[in-house]
């Protein structure tokens, strides 16, 4: 029955596209229909702030699979169509255009939307955010030679756009409300490292900068701060986080917290409905009973595998350690784990030389590793987290010892 079930996937993004492909890979034979409100086949977003913005990747290169793949695998992709409501008792969804699609299993993969800034002037032209291809096209068009770019928000998207805009030779100012960059998502040593790298590349960074409003006639001409500072600009990018697109789930009465609550099979409070990707509020077994909402590609693909296994009756996939990456200038950052209960940080290597890692420990256990230009530290840290290995902080800090060998000696 499960192999023949009719599946509707809402959202043609990274999670939705991967779910459809994985279901077929695992032998699912029933109908699969992906409904996406964008005019594109399922695509990857990471290059939007990086290669795509710099002009070194085109739209076709973003697609997870080409049109032939969906045709050959009998996966229907309905683009530019949005699901308006879910009728759980009748097991069907209604599209905004009126079409009704019945399902045996429904997959919610509606992702997240860029958070807006509710400040005066926010409707002026050339104030942009970055979530999808169309946003990236608008931003690319706005980043004309000689223009001044103000980036509100010093998180990953803001920093990646700053690096890309500098690569295009533009003047860039980052406006961050907190005392440092990456305040919600990275450690102090890592944030300081990126601050220095960006400054070396000519980015102006303002921290503790509280924005009051945007100024301009038709298009934005300045970002104004509460202390009276005025940052003149031709383009403003707002990168202040994202919110789960969970209205459909809430409307259908599914249990939601910070996103749609799911179990280890990515199943929601309705056994016929799954929720995956940025939208979901999910368990993270390497950290016990914790629930988290993550915005990363590995999270989307892991949950796609979880639901595919549950639908076709395969054993649940092995527990994974959450991870994430970011590329800025020549630096490749890789982060594994989440800093739950961390009580100590060990810095290994040299931030000055751009090759180092920050290990976050709880007791002698690694809970997170942030590795800049040091992939071996990332791999070792990820294994330590997965295996709950007890490590020696002293050995971890000693670069003459390989990170993977920094295990605490077991007493006889
Ligand atoms: P999405 O990819 O956002 O897909 C959701 C889709 O559902 C969207 O197309 C949306 O329009 C559609 N949708 C929503 N509601 C409806 C509806 N009612 N009907 C029909 N369709 C609907 N992650 C990393 O790990 N590393 C990176 O370097 C990285 N860089 C990033 C850079 C940028 C600029 C962005 C925006 C994200 C980046 N991410 C990165 C995060 C990563 O792209 C996301 O975690 C991933 O896309 C999540 O996949 P998703 O399918 O849950 O959501």
GROMACS .gro file of N, CA and C and ligand atoms in nm, residues 10-16 35-38 45-46 48-50 81-83 109-112 130-131 157 160 245 248 276-279 295-298 300 324-326, ligand 1:
model
  176
   10UNK      N    1   0.402   1.984  -0.099
   10UNK     CA    2   0.379   2.129  -0.114
   10UNK      C    3   0.512   2.200  -0.093
   11UNK      N    4   0.561   2.266  -0.197
   11UNK     CA    5   0.689   2.336  -0.189
   11UNK      C    6   0.792   2.269  -0.278
   12UNK      N    7   0.833   2.339  -0.384
   12UNK     CA    8   0.931   2.283  -0.477
   12UNK      C    9   1.069   2.340  -0.447
   13UNK      N   10   1.110   2.326  -0.323
   13UNK     CA   11   1.242   2.375  -0.282
   13UNK      C   12   1.337   2.258  -0.262
   14UNK      N   13   1.438   2.280  -0.178
   14UNK     CA   14   1.540   2.178  -0.159
   14UNK      C   15   1.482   2.053  -0.095
   15UNK      N   16   1.398   2.075   0.007
   15UNK     CA   17   1.342   1.960   0.079
   15UNK      C   18   1.239   1.887  -0.009
   16UNK      N   19   1.149   1.962  -0.072
   16UNK     CA   20   1.045   1.900  -0.153
   16UNK      C   21   1.103   1.824  -0.271
   35UNK      N   22   0.389   2.060  -0.579
   35UNK     CA   23   0.325   2.188  -0.611
   35UNK      C   24   0.414   2.300  -0.558
   36UNK      N   25   0.460   2.388  -0.645
   36UNK     CA   26   0.548   2.496  -0.602
   36UNK      C   27   0.498   2.629  -0.653
   37UNK      N   28   0.505   2.730  -0.569
   37UNK     CA   29   0.451   2.860  -0.612
   37UNK      C   30   0.551   2.945  -0.691
   38UNK      N   31   0.674   2.897  -0.705
   38UNK     CA   32   0.772   2.972  -0.785
   38UNK      C   33   0.771   2.916  -0.928
   45UNK      N   34   1.936   2.694  -0.297
   45UNK     CA   35   1.948   2.837  -0.267
   45UNK      C   36   2.089   2.884  -0.230
   46UNK      N   37   2.176   2.796  -0.174
   46UNK     CA   38   2.307   2.849  -0.132
   46UNK      C   39   2.381   2.935  -0.235
   48UNK      N   40   2.272   3.145  -0.431
   48UNK     CA   41   2.207   3.274  -0.458
   48UNK      C   42   2.284   3.391  -0.397
   49UNK      N   43   2.345   3.367  -0.280
   49UNK     CA   44   2.419   3.476  -0.216
   49UNK      C   45   2.567   3.472  -0.254
   50UNK      N   46   2.604   3.369  -0.332
   50UNK     CA   47   2.747   3.348  -0.362
   50UNK      C   48   2.766   3.354  -0.514
   81UNK      N   49   0.207   2.744  -0.884
   81UNK     CA   50   0.076   2.712  -0.827
   81UNK      C   51   0.092   2.701  -0.678
   82UNK      N   52   0.000   2.764  -0.608
   82UNK     CA   53   0.018   2.762  -0.464
   82UNK      C   54  -0.099   2.690  -0.396
   83UNK      N   55  -0.067   2.617  -0.291
   83UNK     CA   56  -0.171   2.546  -0.217
   83UNK      C   57  -0.235   2.644  -0.120
  109UNK      N   58   0.660   2.118   0.264
  109UNK     CA   59   0.800   2.158   0.247
  109UNK      C   60   0.800   2.303   0.198
  110UNK      N   61   0.731   2.387   0.275
  110UNK     CA   62   0.708   2.525   0.230
  110UNK      C   63   0.818   2.621   0.276
  111UNK      N   64   0.918   2.569   0.346
  111UNK     CA   65   1.036   2.651   0.375
  111UNK      C   66   1.010   2.766   0.472
  112UNK      N   67   1.083   2.872   0.447
  112UNK     CA   68   1.075   2.990   0.534
  112UNK      C   69   1.074   3.114   0.446
  130UNK      N   70   1.661   3.846   0.035
  130UNK     CA   71   1.712   3.740  -0.052
  130UNK      C   72   1.667   3.604  -0.002
  131UNK      N   73   1.576   3.544  -0.077
  131UNK     CA   74   1.531   3.409  -0.043
  131UNK      C   75   1.529   3.321  -0.168
  157UNK      N   76   2.362   3.535   0.562
  157UNK     CA   77   2.323   3.587   0.430
  157UNK      C   78   2.381   3.727   0.409
  160UNK      N   79   2.755   3.690   0.340
  160UNK     CA   80   2.784   3.633   0.207
  160UNK      C   81   2.755   3.735   0.097
  245UNK      N   82   0.723   2.912   0.704
  245UNK     CA   83   0.596   2.934   0.633
  245UNK      C   84   0.499   2.825   0.678
  248UNK      N   85  -0.024   2.718   0.642
  248UNK     CA   86  -0.110   2.608   0.597
  248UNK      C   87  -0.127   2.506   0.709
  276UNK      N   88   0.899   1.886   0.640
  276UNK     CA   89   1.045   1.874   0.630
  276UNK      C   90   1.109   2.008   0.593
  277UNK      N   91   1.238   2.020   0.625
  277UNK     CA   92   1.314   2.138   0.585
  277UNK      C   93   1.299   2.254   0.683
  278UNK      N   94   1.319   2.374   0.633
  278UNK     CA   95   1.321   2.495   0.716
  278UNK      C   96   1.193   2.514   0.797
  279UNK      N   97   1.087   2.452   0.750
  279UNK     CA   98   0.955   2.469   0.811
  279UNK      C   99   0.940   2.390   0.941
  295UNK      N  100   1.781   2.581   0.951
  295UNK     CA  101   1.775   2.629   0.812
  295UNK      C  102   1.904   2.588   0.745
  296UNK      N  103   1.907   2.467   0.693
  296UNK     CA  104   2.028   2.423   0.623
  296UNK      C  105   1.993   2.314   0.524
  297UNK      N  106   2.075   2.302   0.423
  297UNK     CA  107   2.055   2.200   0.320
  297UNK      C  108   2.067   2.059   0.380
  298UNK      N  109   2.171   2.030   0.461
  298UNK     CA  110   2.179   1.893   0.515
  298UNK      C  111   2.054   1.856   0.597
  300UNK      N  112   1.746   1.963   0.538
  300UNK     CA  113   1.638   1.936   0.442
  300UNK      C  114   1.654   1.797   0.380
  324UNK      N  115   2.631   2.262   0.859
  324UNK     CA  116   2.603   2.381   0.780
  324UNK      C  117   2.735   2.431   0.723
  325UNK      N  118   2.727   2.502   0.612
  325UNK     CA  119   2.851   2.565   0.562
  325UNK      C  120   2.821   2.707   0.515
  326UNK      N  121   2.927   2.785   0.503
  326UNK     CA  122   2.915   2.919   0.445
  326UNK      C  123   3.046   2.950   0.374
  413LIG     P1  124   1.286   2.624   0.040
  413LIG     O1  125   1.406   2.582  -0.036
  413LIG     O2  126   1.268   2.767   0.076
  413LIG     O3  127   1.158   2.577  -0.045
  413LIG     C1  128   1.027   2.601  -0.006
  413LIG     C2  129   0.943   2.625  -0.130
  413LIG     O4  130   0.805   2.615  -0.097
  413LIG     C3  131   0.963   2.763  -0.189
  413LIG     O5  132   0.983   2.751  -0.328
  413LIG     C4  133   0.833   2.833  -0.159
  413LIG     O6  134   0.805   2.935  -0.249
  413LIG     C5  135   0.735   2.717  -0.168
  413LIG     N1  136   0.605   2.737  -0.104
  413LIG     C6  137   0.578   2.796   0.015
  413LIG     N2  138   0.446   2.797   0.040
  413LIG     C7  139   0.386   2.737  -0.065
  413LIG     C8  140   0.249   2.707  -0.097
  413LIG     N3  141   0.150   2.735  -0.014
  413LIG     N4  142   0.223   2.646  -0.214
  413LIG     C9  143   0.324   2.613  -0.299
  413LIG     N5  144   0.455   2.638  -0.273
  413LIG    C10  145   0.485   2.699  -0.158
  413LIG     N6  146   2.208   2.630   0.371
  413LIG    C11  147   2.327   2.568   0.385
  413LIG     O7  148   2.331   2.457   0.440
  413LIG     N7  149   2.442   2.627   0.341
  413LIG    C12  150   2.443   2.749   0.278
  413LIG     O8  151   2.548   2.799   0.239
  413LIG    C13  152   2.318   2.815   0.261
  413LIG     N8  153   2.312   2.933   0.196
  413LIG    C14  154   2.190   2.993   0.176
  413LIG    C15  155   2.184   3.112   0.105
  413LIG    C16  156   2.061   3.175   0.082
  413LIG    C17  157   2.057   3.303   0.006
  413LIG    C18  158   1.942   3.117   0.134
  413LIG    C19  159   1.809   3.183   0.112
  413LIG    C20  160   1.947   2.998   0.204
  413LIG    C21  161   2.070   2.934   0.225
  413LIG     N9  162   2.079   2.813   0.294
  413LIG    C22  163   2.200   2.750   0.310
  413LIG    C23  164   1.958   2.751   0.352
  413LIG    C24  165   1.898   2.648   0.259
  413LIG     O9  166   1.888   2.697   0.129
  413LIG    C25  167   1.759   2.611   0.314
  413LIG    O10  168   1.779   2.551   0.440
  413LIG    C26  169   1.684   2.517   0.220
  413LIG    O11  170   1.653   2.582   0.099
  413LIG    C27  171   1.556   2.469   0.287
  413LIG    O12  172   1.480   2.396   0.196
  413LIG     P2  173   1.321   2.395   0.206
  413LIG    O13  174   1.276   2.308   0.094
  413LIG    O14  175   1.280   2.369   0.345
  413LIG    O15  176   1.276   2.545   0.176
   0.00000   0.00000   0.00000
